[in-house]
mmCIF file of C-alpha atoms in Angstrom:
data_model
loop_
_atom_site.group_PDB
_atom_site.id
_atom_site.type_symbol
_atom_site.label_atom_id
_atom_site.label_comp_id
_atom_site.label_asym_id
_atom_site.label_seq_id
_atom_site.Cartn_x
_atom_site.Cartn_y
_atom_site.Cartn_z
ATOM 1 C CA GLY A 1 0.470 0.242 0.191
ATOM 2 C CA ALA A 2 0.610 3.415 -0.062
ATOM 3 C CA GLY A 3 3.429 4.366 2.811
ATOM 4 C CA VAL A 4 3.822 8.629 3.551
ATOM 5 C CA SER A 5 3.865 10.829 1.648
ATOM 6 C CA GLN A 6 4.778 14.490 2.023
ATOM 7 C CA SER A 7 5.365 17.419 -0.166
ATOM 8 C CA PRO A 8 7.366 19.603 -2.059
ATOM 9 C CA SER A 9 10.155 17.383 -1.800
ATOM 10 C CA ASN A 10 11.703 20.886 -2.035
ATOM 11 C CA LYS A 11 11.467 24.375 -0.880
ATOM 12 C CA VAL A 12 13.289 27.141 -1.195
ATOM 13 C CA THR A 13 12.409 30.194 0.071
ATOM 14 C CA GLU A 14 13.291 33.945 1.065
ATOM 15 C CA LYS A 15 13.491 34.729 4.039
ATOM 16 C CA GLY A 16 10.630 36.061 5.716
ATOM 17 C CA LYS A 17 7.889 34.532 3.546
ATOM 18 C CA ASP A 18 5.484 32.593 5.109
ATOM 19 C CA VAL A 19 5.936 27.738 4.193
ATOM 20 C CA GLU A 20 3.287 25.138 4.278
ATOM 21 C CA LEU A 21 4.733 21.653 4.710
ATOM 22 C CA ARG A 22 2.477 19.108 3.472
ATOM 23 C CA CYS A 23 1.992 15.390 4.412
ATOM 24 C CA ASP A 24 -0.501 12.633 3.631
ATOM 25 C CA PRO A 25 0.158 9.682 6.557
ATOM 26 C CA ILE A 26 -0.947 6.034 6.054
ATOM 27 C CA SER A 27 -4.718 5.486 5.735
ATOM 28 C CA GLY A 28 -5.983 4.764 8.996
ATOM 29 C CA HIS A 29 -3.400 5.293 10.612
ATOM 30 C CA THR A 30 -4.439 7.597 14.022
ATOM 31 C CA ALA A 31 -1.324 9.013 15.236
ATOM 32 C CA LEU A 32 0.946 11.996 13.213
ATOM 33 C CA TYR A 33 4.009 13.251 13.654
ATOM 34 C CA TRP A 34 6.620 16.084 12.462
ATOM 35 C CA TYR A 35 9.941 16.003 13.059
ATOM 36 C CA ARG A 36 12.891 17.807 11.871
ATOM 37 C CA GLN A 37 16.616 17.564 10.831
ATOM 38 C CA SER A 38 18.095 20.440 10.135
ATOM 39 C CA LEU A 39 21.693 20.020 8.357
ATOM 40 C CA GLY A 40 24.667 18.104 10.279
ATOM 41 C CA GLN A 41 22.272 17.503 13.475
ATOM 42 C CA GLY A 42 19.805 14.843 15.022
ATOM 43 C CA LEU A 43 16.905 14.356 14.276
ATOM 44 C CA GLU A 44 14.420 16.898 16.529
ATOM 45 C CA PHE A 45 10.713 16.268 17.708
ATOM 46 C CA LEU A 46 7.878 19.514 16.281
ATOM 47 C CA ILE A 47 4.588 18.013 17.283
ATOM 48 C CA TYR A 48 2.207 15.134 17.652
ATOM 49 C CA PHE A 49 -1.946 13.883 16.643
ATOM 50 C CA GLN A 50 -3.149 11.341 17.868
ATOM 51 C CA GLY A 51 -6.694 11.430 16.741
ATOM 52 C CA ASN A 52 -8.912 14.044 17.429
ATOM 53 C CA SER A 53 -7.205 15.074 20.606
ATOM 54 C CA ALA A 54 -5.150 18.291 20.973
ATOM 55 C CA PRO A 55 -1.997 18.676 19.302
ATOM 56 C CA ASP A 56 1.183 17.796 21.627
ATOM 57 C CA LYS A 57 3.285 21.170 20.536
ATOM 58 C CA SER A 58 6.166 20.631 23.063
ATOM 59 C CA GLY A 59 8.741 20.768 20.425
ATOM 60 C CA LEU A 60 7.783 23.669 18.268
ATOM 61 C CA PRO A 61 10.329 25.712 18.772
ATOM 62 C CA SER A 62 8.939 29.214 18.098
ATOM 63 C CA ASP A 63 5.624 30.604 17.827
ATOM 64 C CA ARG A 64 5.898 31.303 14.195
ATOM 65 C CA PHE A 65 5.583 27.597 14.142
ATOM 66 C CA SER A 66 2.580 25.432 13.451
ATOM 67 C CA ALA A 67 0.705 22.626 12.561
ATOM 68 C CA GLU A 68 -2.815 21.001 12.005
ATOM 69 C CA ARG A 69 -4.172 18.020 10.844
ATOM 70 C CA THR A 70 -7.434 18.151 9.118
ATOM 71 C CA GLY A 71 -10.287 15.191 8.975
ATOM 72 C CA GLY A 72 -7.995 13.237 11.431
ATOM 73 C CA SER A 73 -6.068 12.560 8.024
ATOM 74 C CA VAL A 74 -3.393 15.437 6.401
ATOM 75 C CA SER A 75 -1.603 17.777 8.205
ATOM 76 C CA THR A 76 0.223 20.971 6.941
ATOM 77 C CA LEU A 77 3.179 22.488 8.846
ATOM 78 C CA THR A 78 2.798 26.170 8.573
ATOM 79 C CA ILE A 79 6.281 28.288 9.554
ATOM 80 C CA GLN A 80 6.011 32.026 9.140
ATOM 81 C CA ARG A 81 8.642 34.329 8.473
ATOM 82 C CA THR A 82 10.995 32.375 7.858
ATOM 83 C CA GLN A 83 14.188 32.588 9.250
ATOM 84 C CA GLN A 84 17.697 30.839 7.979
ATOM 85 C CA GLU A 85 17.900 28.947 10.690
ATOM 86 C CA ASP A 86 14.923 26.953 9.374
ATOM 87 C CA SER A 87 16.533 25.359 6.824
ATOM 88 C CA ALA A 88 16.117 20.865 7.218
ATOM 89 C CA VAL A 89 14.716 18.406 6.206
ATOM 90 C CA TYR A 90 11.010 18.701 7.574
ATOM 91 C CA LEU A 91 10.062 14.504 8.079
ATOM 92 C CA CYS A 92 6.474 13.158 9.145
ATOM 93 C CA ALA A 93 5.411 10.040 10.399
ATOM 94 C CA SER A 94 2.368 8.209 10.773
ATOM 95 C CA SER A 95 1.575 5.365 12.919
ATOM 96 C CA PHE A 96 -1.460 3.291 14.148
ATOM 97 C CA GLN A 97 -1.749 3.111 17.524
ATOM 98 C CA GLY A 98 0.427 6.529 18.682
ATOM 99 C CA GLN A 99 1.966 7.240 21.870
ATOM 100 C CA GLY A 100 5.122 6.969 20.350
ATOM 101 C CA ILE A 101 5.172 3.291 21.712
ATOM 102 C CA ASP A 102 4.112 1.452 18.470
ATOM 103 C CA THR A 103 6.052 1.464 14.559
ATOM 104 C CA GLN A 104 6.368 5.043 12.928
ATOM 105 C CA TYR A 105 6.124 5.005 9.290
ATOM 106 C CA PHE A 106 8.274 8.013 8.153
ATOM 107 C CA GLY A 107 7.348 9.810 4.885
ATOM 108 C CA PRO A 108 10.693 11.040 2.089
ATOM 109 C CA GLY A 109 10.891 14.223 3.660
ATOM 110 C CA THR A 110 10.743 18.176 2.546
ATOM 111 C CA ARG A 111 13.970 20.047 2.179
ATOM 112 C CA LEU A 112 13.706 23.639 3.278
ATOM 113 C CA THR A 113 16.382 26.187 1.912
ATOM 114 C CA VAL A 114 15.693 29.536 3.767
ATOM 115 C CA LEU A 115 18.100 32.096 1.499
ATOM 116 C CA LYS B 1 23.579 16.422 28.425
ATOM 117 C CA ASN B 2 21.138 14.876 25.907
ATOM 118 C CA GLU B 3 19.042 12.594 27.256
ATOM 119 C CA VAL B 4 20.169 9.604 24.735
ATOM 120 C CA GLU B 5 23.256 8.822 24.133
ATOM 121 C CA GLN B 6 24.911 6.659 21.546
ATOM 122 C CA SER B 7 27.714 5.326 20.823
ATOM 123 C CA PRO B 8 30.239 4.523 18.506
ATOM 124 C CA GLN B 9 29.570 7.818 16.949
ATOM 125 C CA ASN B 10 30.973 6.719 13.666
ATOM 126 C CA LEU B 11 31.851 2.785 13.039
ATOM 127 C CA THR B 12 34.197 1.272 10.607
ATOM 128 C CA ALA B 13 33.760 -2.251 9.447
ATOM 129 C CA GLN B 14 34.570 -4.753 6.711
ATOM 130 C CA GLU B 15 31.607 -7.220 5.353
ATOM 131 C CA GLY B 16 30.688 -9.689 7.321
ATOM 132 C CA GLU B 17 31.937 -8.329 10.813
ATOM 133 C CA PHE B 18 29.265 -8.555 13.856
ATOM 134 C CA ILE B 19 28.244 -4.859 14.401
ATOM 135 C CA THR B 20 26.541 -3.426 18.059
ATOM 136 C CA ILE B 21 25.667 0.564 18.223
ATOM 137 C CA ASN B 22 24.553 1.155 21.812
ATOM 138 C CA CYS B 23 22.125 3.493 23.025
ATOM 139 C CA SER B 24 21.970 4.669 26.676
ATOM 140 C CA TYR B 25 19.084 6.828 28.261
ATOM 141 C CA SER B 26 19.029 8.741 31.221
ATOM 142 C CA VAL B 27 14.995 8.541 31.837
ATOM 143 C CA GLY B 28 11.812 6.255 32.275
ATOM 144 C CA ILE B 29 10.915 5.208 28.898
ATOM 145 C CA SER B 30 7.555 3.107 27.689
ATOM 146 C CA ALA B 31 9.873 1.856 24.136
ATOM 147 C CA LEU B 32 12.582 2.732 22.443
ATOM 148 C CA HIS B 33 13.312 2.786 18.298
ATOM 149 C CA TRP B 34 16.206 2.044 16.403
ATOM 150 C CA LEU B 35 16.009 3.734 13.289
ATOM 151 C CA GLN B 36 18.170 3.526 9.586
ATOM 152 C CA GLN B 37 18.565 6.248 7.883
ATOM 153 C CA HIS B 38 20.338 5.692 4.184
ATOM 154 C CA PRO B 39 22.314 8.076 2.653
ATOM 155 C CA GLY B 40 19.708 9.139 0.775
ATOM 156 C CA GLY B 41 17.933 10.658 3.342
ATOM 157 C CA GLY B 42 14.697 8.128 3.787
ATOM 158 C CA ILE B 43 14.539 7.040 7.517
ATOM 159 C CA VAL B 44 13.256 3.239 8.195
ATOM 160 C CA SER B 45 11.952 2.306 11.534
ATOM 161 C CA LEU B 46 13.714 -1.138 12.142
ATOM 162 C CA PHE B 47 12.506 -2.033 16.025
ATOM 163 C CA MET B 48 10.059 -0.817 18.823
ATOM 164 C CA LEU B 49 10.781 -2.422 22.084
ATOM 165 C CA SER B 50 10.066 -2.398 25.395
ATOM 166 C CA SER B 51 11.396 -4.662 26.736
ATOM 167 C CA GLY B 52 13.658 -8.132 26.568
ATOM 168 C CA LYS B 53 14.875 -8.500 22.257
ATOM 169 C CA LYS B 54 13.711 -8.203 19.045
ATOM 170 C CA LYS B 55 14.974 -10.179 15.812
ATOM 171 C CA HIS B 56 14.417 -9.504 12.329
ATOM 172 C CA GLY B 57 17.004 -11.442 9.713
ATOM 173 C CA ARG B 58 20.477 -10.447 10.739
ATOM 174 C CA LEU B 59 19.269 -7.632 12.736
ATOM 175 C CA ILE B 60 18.792 -7.961 16.580
ATOM 176 C CA ALA B 61 17.887 -5.471 19.070
ATOM 177 C CA THR B 62 17.893 -5.906 22.806
ATOM 178 C CA ILE B 63 16.820 -3.584 25.744
ATOM 179 C CA ASN B 64 17.881 -3.163 29.808
ATOM 180 C CA ILE B 65 15.020 -1.596 31.303
ATOM 181 C CA GLN B 66 16.960 -1.258 34.363
ATOM 182 C CA GLU B 67 19.808 -0.375 32.785
ATOM 183 C CA LYS B 68 18.579 2.170 30.591
ATOM 184 C CA HIS B 69 20.395 1.015 27.397
ATOM 185 C CA SER B 70 19.540 -0.958 24.344
ATOM 186 C CA SER B 71 21.605 -2.559 21.769
ATOM 187 C CA LEU B 72 21.327 -2.752 17.937
ATOM 188 C CA HIS B 73 23.859 -5.757 16.478
ATOM 189 C CA ILE B 74 23.934 -6.571 13.128
ATOM 190 C CA THR B 75 25.557 -10.140 11.809
ATOM 191 C CA ALA B 76 27.002 -10.750 8.962
ATOM 192 C CA SER B 77 27.321 -7.316 8.236
ATOM 193 C CA HIS B 78 27.004 -6.164 4.496
ATOM 194 C CA PRO B 79 27.886 -2.711 2.513
ATOM 195 C CA ARG B 80 23.833 -2.590 2.126
ATOM 196 C CA ASP B 81 24.412 -1.779 6.022
ATOM 197 C CA SER B 82 26.003 1.012 5.649
ATOM 198 C CA ALA B 83 23.548 4.119 7.020
ATOM 199 C CA VAL B 84 23.028 5.912 9.860
ATOM 200 C CA TYR B 85 21.574 3.967 12.857
ATOM 201 C CA ILE B 86 19.437 6.080 15.468
ATOM 202 C CA CYS B 87 17.939 5.610 18.570
ATOM 203 C CA ALA B 88 14.840 7.340 19.387
ATOM 204 C CA VAL B 89 12.449 7.211 23.090
ATOM 205 C CA ARG B 90 9.405 8.695 24.653
ATOM 206 C CA PHE B 91 10.367 10.921 26.630
ATOM 207 C CA GLY B 92 7.556 12.544 28.454
ATOM 208 C CA ASN B 93 4.884 13.672 25.667
ATOM 209 C CA ASP B 94 7.612 13.350 23.360
ATOM 210 C CA MET B 95 10.334 11.383 21.333
ATOM 211 C CA ARG B 96 14.068 12.093 21.392
ATOM 212 C CA PHE B 97 16.744 11.143 19.741
ATOM 213 C CA GLY B 98 20.488 9.607 19.693
ATOM 214 C CA ALA B 99 23.091 11.629 17.682
ATOM 215 C CA GLY B 100 22.954 8.705 15.270
ATOM 216 C CA THR B 101 25.980 6.005 14.820
ATOM 217 C CA ARG B 102 26.892 6.442 11.171
ATOM 218 C CA LEU B 103 28.085 2.983 9.988
ATOM 219 C CA THR B 104 30.100 2.105 6.768
ATOM 220 C CA VAL B 105 30.848 -1.554 6.131
ATOM 221 C CA LYS B 106 33.567 -1.881 3.388
ATOM 222 C CA PRO B 107 33.299 -5.374 1.019
#
């Protein structure tokens, strides 16, 4: 079946512009996670959606970052007034059960470059 | 101090060697994940452990909850195993990641 998909695969933007990154999880997965990986750095947790519950936003680095998940499926990560330090690969993952206690399936990522 | 420590940071092996990658964590967790990131950047989940041991093909993962330690073993390593291996734990309400171990297996 189809895996987790993300779009766009690459995004180049100018400092100060807003960007939207999209994630389509595996159908039937209740949990969706966003992570980012900066160049040469490890993975960093951003936000977690579980079903219809309020998302866990504890990992968002600033109030310029927000995310939503419509209808318990597709998710959009929005970065407002992008800064150069936002340049990273943004990864989405989904899992059937959530809570970080079952296998997560990762998308291919969106490489964001802020000039 | 990072809550999740991996060792070694880099590892070079000859094809066929037995590989061990270690992960230590400093907090109570509900689950530990081993991930594999290929040079192209794609991430694959290898194992999710909450206790004991799991095996999949040439890969074996173990966890000792009391010692807060997990190991990933690769038997009969192959050049296609070359990747970054990442340990991740469920910590509080989020996931924390080790810095990764870059494995290179030479033919």
